[in-house]
XYZ file of C-alpha atoms in Angstrom:
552
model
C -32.043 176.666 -2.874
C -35.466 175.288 -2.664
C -36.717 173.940 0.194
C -35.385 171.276 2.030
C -37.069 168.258 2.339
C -36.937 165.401 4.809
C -36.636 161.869 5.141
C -35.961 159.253 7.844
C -33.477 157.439 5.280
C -31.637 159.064 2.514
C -30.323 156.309 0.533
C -27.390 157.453 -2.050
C -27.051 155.562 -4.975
C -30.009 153.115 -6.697
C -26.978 150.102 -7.352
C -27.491 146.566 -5.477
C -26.815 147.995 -1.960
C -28.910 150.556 -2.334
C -32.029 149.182 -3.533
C -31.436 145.994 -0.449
C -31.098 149.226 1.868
C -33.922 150.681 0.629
C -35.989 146.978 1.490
C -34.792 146.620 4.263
C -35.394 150.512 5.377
C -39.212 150.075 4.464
C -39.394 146.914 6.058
C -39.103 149.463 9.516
C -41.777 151.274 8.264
C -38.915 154.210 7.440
C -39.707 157.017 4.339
C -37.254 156.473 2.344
C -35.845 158.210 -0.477
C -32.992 156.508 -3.238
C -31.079 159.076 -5.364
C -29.676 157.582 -8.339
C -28.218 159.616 -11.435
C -28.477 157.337 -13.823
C -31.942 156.516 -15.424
C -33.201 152.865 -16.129
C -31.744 150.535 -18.217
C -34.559 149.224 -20.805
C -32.628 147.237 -23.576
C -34.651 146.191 -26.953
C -34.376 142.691 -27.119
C -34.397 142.835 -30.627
C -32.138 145.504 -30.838
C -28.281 145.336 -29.682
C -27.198 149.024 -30.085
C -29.398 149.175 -26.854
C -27.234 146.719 -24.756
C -24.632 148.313 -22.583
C -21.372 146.843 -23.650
C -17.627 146.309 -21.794
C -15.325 148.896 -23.859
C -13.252 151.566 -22.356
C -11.177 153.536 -24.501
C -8.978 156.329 -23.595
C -7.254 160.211 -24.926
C -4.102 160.689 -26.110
C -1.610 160.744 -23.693
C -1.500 164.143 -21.325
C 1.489 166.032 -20.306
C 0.890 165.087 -17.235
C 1.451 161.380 -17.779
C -2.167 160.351 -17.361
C -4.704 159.208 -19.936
C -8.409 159.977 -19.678
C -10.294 156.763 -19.699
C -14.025 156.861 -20.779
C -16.647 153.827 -21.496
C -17.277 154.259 -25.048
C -18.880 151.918 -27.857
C -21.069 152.644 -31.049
C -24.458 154.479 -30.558
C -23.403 155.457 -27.177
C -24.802 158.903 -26.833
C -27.813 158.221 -28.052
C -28.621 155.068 -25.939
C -26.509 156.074 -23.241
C -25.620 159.299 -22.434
C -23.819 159.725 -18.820
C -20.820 156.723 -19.083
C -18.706 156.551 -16.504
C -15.041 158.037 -16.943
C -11.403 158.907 -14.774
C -7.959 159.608 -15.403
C -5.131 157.138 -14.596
C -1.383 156.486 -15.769
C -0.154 154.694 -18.509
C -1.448 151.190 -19.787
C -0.744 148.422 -19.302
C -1.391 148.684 -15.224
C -3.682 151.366 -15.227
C -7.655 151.463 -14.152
C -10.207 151.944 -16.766
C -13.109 152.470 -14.968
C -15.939 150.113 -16.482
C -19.186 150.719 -14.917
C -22.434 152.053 -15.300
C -24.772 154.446 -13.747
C -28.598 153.628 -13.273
C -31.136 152.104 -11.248
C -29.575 148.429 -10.138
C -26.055 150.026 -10.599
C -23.538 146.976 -11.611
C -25.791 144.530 -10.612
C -27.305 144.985 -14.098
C -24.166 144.652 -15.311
C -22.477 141.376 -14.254
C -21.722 137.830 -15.037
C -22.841 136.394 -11.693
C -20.091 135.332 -10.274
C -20.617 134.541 -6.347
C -17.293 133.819 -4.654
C -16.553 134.252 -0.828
C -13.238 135.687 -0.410
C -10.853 132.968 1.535
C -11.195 132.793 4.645
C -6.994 134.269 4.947
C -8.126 137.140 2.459
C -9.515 138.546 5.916
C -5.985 137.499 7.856
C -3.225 138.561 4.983
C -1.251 140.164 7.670
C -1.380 137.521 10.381
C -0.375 134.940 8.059
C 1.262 136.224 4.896
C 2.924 139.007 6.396
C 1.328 142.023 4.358
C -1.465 144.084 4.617
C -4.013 145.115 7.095
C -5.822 142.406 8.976
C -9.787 143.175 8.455
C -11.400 144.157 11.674
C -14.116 141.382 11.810
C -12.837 137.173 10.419
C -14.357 134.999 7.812
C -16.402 133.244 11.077
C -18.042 136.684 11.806
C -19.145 137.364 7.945
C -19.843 133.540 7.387
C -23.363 133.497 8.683
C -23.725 136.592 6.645
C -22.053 134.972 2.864
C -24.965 131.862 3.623
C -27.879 134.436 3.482
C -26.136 136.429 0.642
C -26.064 133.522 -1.146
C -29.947 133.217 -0.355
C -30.918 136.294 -1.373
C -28.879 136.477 -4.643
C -29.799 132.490 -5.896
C -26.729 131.574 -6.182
C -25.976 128.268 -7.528
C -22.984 125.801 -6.960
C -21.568 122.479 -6.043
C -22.998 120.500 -2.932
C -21.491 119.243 -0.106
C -21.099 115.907 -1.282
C -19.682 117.046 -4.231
C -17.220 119.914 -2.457
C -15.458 116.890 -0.245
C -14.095 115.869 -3.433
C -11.943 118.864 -4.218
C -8.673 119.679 -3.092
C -9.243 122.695 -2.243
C -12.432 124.585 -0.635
C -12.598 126.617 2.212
C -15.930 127.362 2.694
C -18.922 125.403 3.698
C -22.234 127.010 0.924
C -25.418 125.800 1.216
C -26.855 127.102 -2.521
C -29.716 127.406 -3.694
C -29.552 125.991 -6.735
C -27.132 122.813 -8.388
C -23.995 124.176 -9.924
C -23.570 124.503 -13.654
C -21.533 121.313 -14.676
C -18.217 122.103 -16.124
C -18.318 121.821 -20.085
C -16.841 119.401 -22.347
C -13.846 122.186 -23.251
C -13.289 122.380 -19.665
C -12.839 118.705 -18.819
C -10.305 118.556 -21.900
C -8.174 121.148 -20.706
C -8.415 119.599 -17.059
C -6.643 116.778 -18.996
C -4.008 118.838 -19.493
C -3.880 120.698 -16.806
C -3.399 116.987 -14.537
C -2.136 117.983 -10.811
C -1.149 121.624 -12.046
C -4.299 122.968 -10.916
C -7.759 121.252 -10.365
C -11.164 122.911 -12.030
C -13.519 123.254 -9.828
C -17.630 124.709 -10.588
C -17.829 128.347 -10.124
C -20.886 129.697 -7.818
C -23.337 131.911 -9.500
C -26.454 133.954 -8.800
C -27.963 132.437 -12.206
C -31.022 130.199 -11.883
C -30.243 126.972 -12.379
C -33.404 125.114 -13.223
C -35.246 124.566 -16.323
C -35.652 127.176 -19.267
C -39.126 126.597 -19.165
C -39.204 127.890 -15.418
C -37.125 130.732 -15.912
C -33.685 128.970 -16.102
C -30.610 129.620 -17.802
C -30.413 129.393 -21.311
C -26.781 129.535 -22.136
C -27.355 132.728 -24.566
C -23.877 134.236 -23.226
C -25.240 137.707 -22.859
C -25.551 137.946 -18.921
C -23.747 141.157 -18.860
C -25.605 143.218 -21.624
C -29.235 141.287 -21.402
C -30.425 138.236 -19.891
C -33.483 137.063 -22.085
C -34.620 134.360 -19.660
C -34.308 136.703 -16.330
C -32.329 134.233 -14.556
C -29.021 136.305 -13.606
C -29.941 138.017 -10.342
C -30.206 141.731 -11.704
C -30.924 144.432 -8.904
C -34.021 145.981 -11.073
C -35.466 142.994 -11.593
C -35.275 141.353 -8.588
C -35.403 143.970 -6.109
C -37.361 147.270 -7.853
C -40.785 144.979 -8.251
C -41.317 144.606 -4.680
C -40.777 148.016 -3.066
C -41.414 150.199 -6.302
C -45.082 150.525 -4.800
C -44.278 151.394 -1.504
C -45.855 154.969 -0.167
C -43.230 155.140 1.622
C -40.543 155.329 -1.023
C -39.180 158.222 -3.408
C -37.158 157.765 -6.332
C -35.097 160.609 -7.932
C -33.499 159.265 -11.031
C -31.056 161.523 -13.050
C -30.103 163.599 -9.623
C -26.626 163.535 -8.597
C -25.561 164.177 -4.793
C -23.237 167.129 -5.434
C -22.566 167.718 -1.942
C -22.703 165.940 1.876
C -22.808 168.317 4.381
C -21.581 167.702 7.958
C -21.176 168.935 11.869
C -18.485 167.759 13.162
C -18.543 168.566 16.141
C -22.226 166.652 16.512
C -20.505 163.641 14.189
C -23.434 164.513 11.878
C -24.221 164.420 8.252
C -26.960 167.240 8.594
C -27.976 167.493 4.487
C -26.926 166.657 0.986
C -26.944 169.253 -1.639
C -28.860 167.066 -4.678
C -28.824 168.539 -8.598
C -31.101 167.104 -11.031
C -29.734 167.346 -14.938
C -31.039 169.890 -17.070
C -32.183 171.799 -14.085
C -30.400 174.804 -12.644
C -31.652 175.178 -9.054
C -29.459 172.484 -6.668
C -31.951 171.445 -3.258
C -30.851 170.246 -0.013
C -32.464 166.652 1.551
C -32.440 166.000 4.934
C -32.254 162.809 7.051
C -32.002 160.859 9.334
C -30.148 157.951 8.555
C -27.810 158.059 5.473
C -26.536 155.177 3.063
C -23.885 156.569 0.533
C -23.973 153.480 -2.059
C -22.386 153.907 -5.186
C -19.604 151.733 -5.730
C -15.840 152.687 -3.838
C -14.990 154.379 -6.496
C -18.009 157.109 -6.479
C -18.384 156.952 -2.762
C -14.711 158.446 -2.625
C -15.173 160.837 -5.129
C -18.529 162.705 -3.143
C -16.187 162.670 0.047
C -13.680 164.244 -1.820
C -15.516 166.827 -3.613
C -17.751 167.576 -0.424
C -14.447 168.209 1.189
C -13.093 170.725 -1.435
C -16.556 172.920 -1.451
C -16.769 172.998 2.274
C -13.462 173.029 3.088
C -13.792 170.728 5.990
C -12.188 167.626 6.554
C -14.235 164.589 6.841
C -13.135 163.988 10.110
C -10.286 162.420 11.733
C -10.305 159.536 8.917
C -10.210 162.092 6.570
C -6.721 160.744 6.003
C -7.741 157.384 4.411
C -9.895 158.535 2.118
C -9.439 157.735 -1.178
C -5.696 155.835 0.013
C -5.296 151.906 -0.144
C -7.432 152.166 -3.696
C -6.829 149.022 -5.795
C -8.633 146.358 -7.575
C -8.056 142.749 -9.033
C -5.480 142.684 -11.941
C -5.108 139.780 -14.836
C -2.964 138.306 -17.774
C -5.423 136.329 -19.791
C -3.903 133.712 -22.332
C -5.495 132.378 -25.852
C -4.933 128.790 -25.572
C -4.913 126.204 -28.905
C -5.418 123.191 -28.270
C -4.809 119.826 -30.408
C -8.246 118.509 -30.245
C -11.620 119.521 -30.806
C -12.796 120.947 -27.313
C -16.487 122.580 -29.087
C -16.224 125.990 -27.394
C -19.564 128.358 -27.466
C -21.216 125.696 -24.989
C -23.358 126.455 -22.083
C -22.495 129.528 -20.261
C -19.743 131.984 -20.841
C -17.478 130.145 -18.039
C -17.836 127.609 -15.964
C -14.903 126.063 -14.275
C -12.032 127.938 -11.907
C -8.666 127.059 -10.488
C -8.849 128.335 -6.751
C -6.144 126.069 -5.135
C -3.597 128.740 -6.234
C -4.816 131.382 -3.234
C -3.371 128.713 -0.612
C 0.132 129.733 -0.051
C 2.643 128.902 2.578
C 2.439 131.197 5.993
C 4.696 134.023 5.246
C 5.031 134.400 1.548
C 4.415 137.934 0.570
C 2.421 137.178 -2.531
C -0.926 137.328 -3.528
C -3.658 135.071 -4.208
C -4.037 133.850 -7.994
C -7.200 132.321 -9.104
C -7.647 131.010 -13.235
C -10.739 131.385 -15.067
C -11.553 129.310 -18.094
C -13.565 131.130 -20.887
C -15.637 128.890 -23.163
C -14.390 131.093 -26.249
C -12.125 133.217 -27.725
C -13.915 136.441 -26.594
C -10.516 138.192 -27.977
C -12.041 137.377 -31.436
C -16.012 136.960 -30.657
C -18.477 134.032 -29.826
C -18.786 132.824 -33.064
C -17.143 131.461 -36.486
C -18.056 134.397 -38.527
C -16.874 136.548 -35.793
C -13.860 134.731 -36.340
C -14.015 135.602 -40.131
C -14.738 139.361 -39.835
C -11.510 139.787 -37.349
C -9.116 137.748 -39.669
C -9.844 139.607 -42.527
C -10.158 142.976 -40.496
C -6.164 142.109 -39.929
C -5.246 141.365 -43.821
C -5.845 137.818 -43.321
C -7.351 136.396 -46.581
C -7.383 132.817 -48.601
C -5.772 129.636 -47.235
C -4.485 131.270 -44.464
C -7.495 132.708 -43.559
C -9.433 128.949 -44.026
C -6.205 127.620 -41.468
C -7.062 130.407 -38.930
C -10.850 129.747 -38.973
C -10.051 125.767 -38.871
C -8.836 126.724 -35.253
C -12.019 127.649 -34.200
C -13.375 124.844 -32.081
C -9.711 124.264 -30.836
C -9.200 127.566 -29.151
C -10.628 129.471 -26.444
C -9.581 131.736 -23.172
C -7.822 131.659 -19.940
C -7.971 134.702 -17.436
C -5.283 134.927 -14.391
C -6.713 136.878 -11.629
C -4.192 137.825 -9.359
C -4.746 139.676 -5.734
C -3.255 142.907 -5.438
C -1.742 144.728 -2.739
C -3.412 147.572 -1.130
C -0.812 150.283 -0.166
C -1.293 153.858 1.026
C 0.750 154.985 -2.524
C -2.188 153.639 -4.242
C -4.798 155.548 -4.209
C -8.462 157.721 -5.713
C -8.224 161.543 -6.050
C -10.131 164.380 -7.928
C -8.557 165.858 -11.526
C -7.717 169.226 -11.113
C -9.518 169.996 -14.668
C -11.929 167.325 -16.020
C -15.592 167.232 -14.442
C -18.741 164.969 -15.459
C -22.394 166.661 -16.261
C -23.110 167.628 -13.278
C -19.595 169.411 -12.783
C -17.987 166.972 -10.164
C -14.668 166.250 -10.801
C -13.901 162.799 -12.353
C -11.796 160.588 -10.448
C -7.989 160.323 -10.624
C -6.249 156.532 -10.160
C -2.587 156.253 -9.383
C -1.944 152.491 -8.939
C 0.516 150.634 -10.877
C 2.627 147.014 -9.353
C 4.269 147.310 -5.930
C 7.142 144.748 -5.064
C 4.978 142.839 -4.064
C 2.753 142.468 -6.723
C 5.575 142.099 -9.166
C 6.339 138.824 -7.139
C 2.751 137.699 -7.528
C 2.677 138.387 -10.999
C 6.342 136.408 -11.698
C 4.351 133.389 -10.171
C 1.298 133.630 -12.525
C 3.908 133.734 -15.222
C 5.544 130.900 -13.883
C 2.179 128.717 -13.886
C 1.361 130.257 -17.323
C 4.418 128.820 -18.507
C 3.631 125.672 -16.729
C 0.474 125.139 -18.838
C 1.682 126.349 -22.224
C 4.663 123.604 -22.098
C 1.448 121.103 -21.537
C 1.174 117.996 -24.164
C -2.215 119.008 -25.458
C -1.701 122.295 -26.490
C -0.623 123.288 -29.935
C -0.331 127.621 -28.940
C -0.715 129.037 -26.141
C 0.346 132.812 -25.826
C -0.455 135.814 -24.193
C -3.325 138.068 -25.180
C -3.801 141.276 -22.711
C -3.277 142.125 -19.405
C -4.248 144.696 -16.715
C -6.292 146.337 -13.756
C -9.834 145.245 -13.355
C -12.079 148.321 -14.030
C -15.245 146.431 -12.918
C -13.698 146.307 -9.542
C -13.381 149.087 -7.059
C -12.059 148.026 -3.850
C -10.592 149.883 -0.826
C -10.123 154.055 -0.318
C -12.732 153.366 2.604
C -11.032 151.020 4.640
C -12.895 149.142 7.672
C -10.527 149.643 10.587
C -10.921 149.532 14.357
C -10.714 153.461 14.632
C -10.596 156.722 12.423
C -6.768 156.398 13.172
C -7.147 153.755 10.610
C -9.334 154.015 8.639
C -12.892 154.985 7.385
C -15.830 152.574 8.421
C -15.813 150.354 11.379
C -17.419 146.987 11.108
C -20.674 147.451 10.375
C -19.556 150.340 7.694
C -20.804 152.744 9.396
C -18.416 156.279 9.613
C -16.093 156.276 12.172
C -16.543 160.308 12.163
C -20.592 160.432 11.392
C -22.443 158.401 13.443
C -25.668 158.601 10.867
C -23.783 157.910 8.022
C -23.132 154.230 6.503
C -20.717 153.451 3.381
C -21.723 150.441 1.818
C -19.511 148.734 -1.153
C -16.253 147.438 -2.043
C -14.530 150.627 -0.134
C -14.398 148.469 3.028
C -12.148 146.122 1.492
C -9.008 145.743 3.549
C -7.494 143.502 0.902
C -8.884 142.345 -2.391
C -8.153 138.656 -2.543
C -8.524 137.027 -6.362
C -12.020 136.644 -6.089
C -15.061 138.892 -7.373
C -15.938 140.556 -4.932
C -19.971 141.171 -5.135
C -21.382 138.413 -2.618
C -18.798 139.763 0.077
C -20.286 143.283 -0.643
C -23.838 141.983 -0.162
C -22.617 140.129 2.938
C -21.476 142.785 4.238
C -24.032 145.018 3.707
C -27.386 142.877 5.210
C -24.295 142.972 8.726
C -24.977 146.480 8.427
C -28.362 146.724 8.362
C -27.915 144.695 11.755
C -25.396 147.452 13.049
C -27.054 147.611 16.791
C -26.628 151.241 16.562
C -28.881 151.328 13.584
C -31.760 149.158 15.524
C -33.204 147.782 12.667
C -35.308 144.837 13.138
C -36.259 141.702 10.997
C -34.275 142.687 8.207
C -35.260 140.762 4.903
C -32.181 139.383 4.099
C-alpha cells in the first residue's frame, strides 16, 4: 500500500448525509475528506438518454431461488456505468434495489417528499404490540424534523390550514406554502367522501414563483429538475463547501475495507480503491461518518468482517438483521368524469388517517398516494398511443382506450412493514461489483403480520373501487420499495440490541458514526428522508462528538 494519509474526519459516502457532515465538519474548522464512488451526475438538458431513470430489471431465476436484480435502462453503460445491483427471492415481495451512486447520493434522485414519521412509528411496541420501541420519542427528534424541514425547504400546509384535517400529528412550521391539491385530486376526494380525507403532501420543492426559481410542474424531479427547485444534495450543498481548503474529494474510490481495534473500540483506517487503479491505500482519521444508504453501510461491515475476520463487535449480531423497507399495491383508477390528469406536479394529495389504528392491533400503518397520471402507461396521450399499440391494440378500440385518457390516473398503497430478525441484508457468496465487493443479498418476503396489513389495504382498495364515480378500478403492480433501505443498523440502548445508540454513533467504535435509514427501528408508511436528515444534524450534536454551532 501507499502511504497512509490522515484526516481529522473521514466522511464515507458523498449522498445527503454526507455532504451535511462534511458542512458541518468544516464548520469546526476539521480537514475533511468525502469518499464517494460514484462520479457526478451532469444530465444534458436537451438530451434524455442522460437522465438517470427508475427501472430495475432482473436474471433468470437461479437454482438457488434468488434473482439478481440490477438498475438497467437504454444507454446505460455509456451514461452510467456503476448501477447499483443485489440478489433477492422471487417477485412479487422481493427488493430491487433502485438507487444510485454519485456525489449527492439519492438526494439527486428523489421526488421530495418530506414526511415525519408518526409520532407511534417511534412507540409500535408500547402501543401496537410489535416491534422494537426506538430508543429516543417523536418529542426528542421533533426539534430536530423543524430544522430538517429548514434546511431542506420544505413546503406544506399551515397551521391554520392543518386544524382543519382530521388527522395530523405533527405541528411543521415550513418554509414555503404547500402545493394545492389538483383538480383530479378534489374529484376523487368526491368519491372517496369519509373513506379517507386528502390531505397536501410536504415537500422540499420551492414553492414560489418560476421566475424566482419555483416549481414549474415539468414532472421530472427525479431524473432533472430544470428550474432547481427540488432540494438536490449537489446543488444545494456542493456550492458552498466545494472551495473549502480544508476539504478533499475522492470521487470513483470505493471503501473496500474498515479496519478496527477492538479492544481500543477504534476504527484505526479504511482500506480505499480507486477504479482503474491497482494499488488499494489506507486513510486515517479521526472521526468517521460511514454514509451510504443502510443498504451499503451493511454491506462494508459485512465485507470488512469477512477480510479481517473479526467481528464488529458485540453488535456484530444485528448487522445486516431487521432489514426491510416500505411495500405497495398501486391501483389504475377510471373514473366517469373528466378529472384533466398531467397537472401541476407529479402528486400532490395523501391519505394519512389510515396510520391511526386502535392500541393493540398488530398491523401496520397504510398511507395512499394519488398520482396525477397513469405513469403505468406514461405522462402523456401519445404515450398512451405507443403502449396500446405496443400490446396489439389498434382501430376503434385503440380510439376507446385513448378516450380514457383524461379519466384515468394512479393510486399507490404504502403499507408499513414489519421489521423481524428473519429479514435481513447479507453478502452473495459469488456475485461482486467493480471494485470486487460482494453485492448484497435480501431475504424479506410478508410476515403474519404484514399479511394482516396487507388484507386491510385490500379491504380499503375494495372500498374505493365499489365507489359511485368510478367506471374501473383494478390492480396494477405491487411490491417492496427499492428506493428505501431501512433497518440492519438498528438504534438500540446497547450492543445487546443493536448497532447505533441515539446519536448513531457505534455502540462498539466510539469514533465511528452510521448515518441513514439503518437506524430505523420500524419503517412506518412514510418516506423516510426528512427523518434521516433529522436524525443526522442530532448527531452532529452527539456530546461525545463536541461539535459546536452546527449549521443545521
Amino acid at each position: 500500500m501507499t502511504e497512509t494519509r490522515k484526516y481529522d474526519v473521514c466522511i464515507i459516502g458523498g449522498g445527503l448525509t454526507g455532504l451535511m457532515t462534511a458542512k458541518a465538519a468544516l464548520a469546526q474548522g476539521k480537514s475533511v475528506l468525502v469518499i464517494e464512488r460514484g462520479g457526478e451526475y451532469a444530465p444534458d438538458e436537451t438530451d434524455r438518454r442522460t437522465w438517470w431513470k427508475e427501472s430495475v430489471h432482473s436474471s433468470p431465476a437461479q437454482e438457488n431461488g434468488y434473482l439478481h436484480y440490477r438498475n438497467s435502462f437504454e444507454n446505460e453503460r455509456k451514461y452510467f456505468d456503476d448501477l447499483v445491483e443485489n440478489e433477492s427471492g422471487l417477485p412479487p415481495w422481493s427488493f430491487k434495489y433502485n438507487m444510485w451512486y454519485g456525489i449527492g447520493g439519492a438526494s439527486q434522485m428523489w421526488s421530495g417528499m418530506s414526511w415525519r414519521l408518526a409520532p407511534e412509528d417511534f412507540q409500535t411496541e408500547t402501543y401496537y404490540g410489535y416491534g422494537k420501541d426506538w430508543p429516543i420519542s417523536y418529542a426528542d427528534i421533533a426539534p430536530f424534523y423543524d430544522r430538517a424541514e429548514q434546511f431542506l425547504e420544505v413546503a406544506g400546509p399551515a397551521g391554520e390550514t392543518r386544524q382543519r384535517f382530521k388527522y395530523w400529528p405533527w405541528d411543521n412550521d415550513f418554509v414555503y406554502p404547500h402545493f394545492p391539491l389538483s383538480y383530479l385530486d378534489n374529484k376523487f376526494q368526491t368519491v372517496l367522501g369519509d373513506l379517507g380525507e386528502l390531505v397536501p403532501q410536504p415537500h422540499a420543492v420551492r414553492n414560489r414563483p418560476a421566475d424566482e426559481g419555483g416549481c414549474v410542474g415539468a414532472k421530472t424531479c427525479v431524473s432533472y429538475c430544470a428550474a432547481r427547485a427540488i432540494f438536490k444534495g449537489n446543488e444545494r450543498i456542493l456550492p458552498e463547501i466545494m472551495f473549502n481548503d480544508n476539504l478533499e474529494i475522492l470521487f470513483e474510490t470505493a471503501v473496500t475495507c474498515l479496519n478496527w481495534d477492538i479492544d481500543a473500540a477504534r476504527i484505526t483506517n479504511v482500506t480505499c480503491k480507486t477504479h482503474g487503479e491497482d494499488q488499494p491505500f489506507p486513510i486515517e482519521a479521526e472521526t468517521f461518518f460511514l454514509c451510504g444508504n443502510a443498504f451499503e453501510n451493511i454491506r462494508l461491515i459485512k465485507y470488512s468482517e469477512a477480510q479481517t475476520g473479526k467481528s464488529f463487535g458485540q453488535s456484530s449480531q444485528w448487522v445486516g438483521r431487521c432489514f426491510s423497507s416500505h411495500a405497495s399495491v398501486t391501483y389504475t383508477v377510471v373514473m366517469n368524469e373528466d378529472v384533466f390528469p398531467v397537472r401541476g406536479r407529479p402528486t400532490h394529495g395523501s391519505v394519512i388517517e389510515w396510520v391511526r389504528r386502535d392500541p393493540g392491533t398488530r398491523e401496520g400503518g397504510i398511507t395512499l398516494e394519488v398520482w396525477n397520471n397513469d405513469f403505468t402507461l406514461g405522462y402523456g396521450p401519445w404515450q398512451h398511443f405507443d403502449a396500446h399499440v405496443q400490446q396489439g391494440h389498434w382501430g376503434g378500440h385503440l380510439f376507446n382506450l385513448l378516450d380514457s385518457f383524461e379519466r384515468r390516473f394512479c393510486i399507490s398503497m404504502i403499507f408499513e412493514t414489519e421489521m423481524t430478525a428473519e429479514k435481513r441484508l447479507t453478502l452473495s457468496p459469488h456475485a461482486v461489483d467493480k471494485f470486487g465487493i460482494p453485492i448484497g443479498r435480501v431475504d424479506l418476503g410478508l410476515s403474519e403480520m404484514d399479511e394482516r396489513t396487507l388484507a386491510r389495504l385490500e379491504e380499503l382498495a375494495a372500498e374505493i373501487g365499489a365507489r359511485d364515480g368510478i367506471a374501473q378500478f383494478f390492480q396494477n403492480g405491487r411490491g417492496i420499495n427499492g428506493n428505501h433501505p431501512l433497518g440492519g443498523l438498528r438504534m438500540s440502548l446497547s450492543a445487546e440490541t443493536g448497532v447505533v445508540n441515539d446519536r448513531c454513533r457505534s455502540h462498539d467504535f466510539r469514533n465511528l458514526y452510521i448515518l441513514g435509514g439503518g437506524a430505523f427501528c420500524s419503517t412506518g408508511s412514510f418516506n423516510p428522508t426528512l427523518t434521516i436528515t433529522a436524525m443526522a444534524i442530532r448527531a452532529f450534536e452527539d456530546p461525545e462528538l463536541g461539535w459546536n454551532d452546527v449549521p443545521y
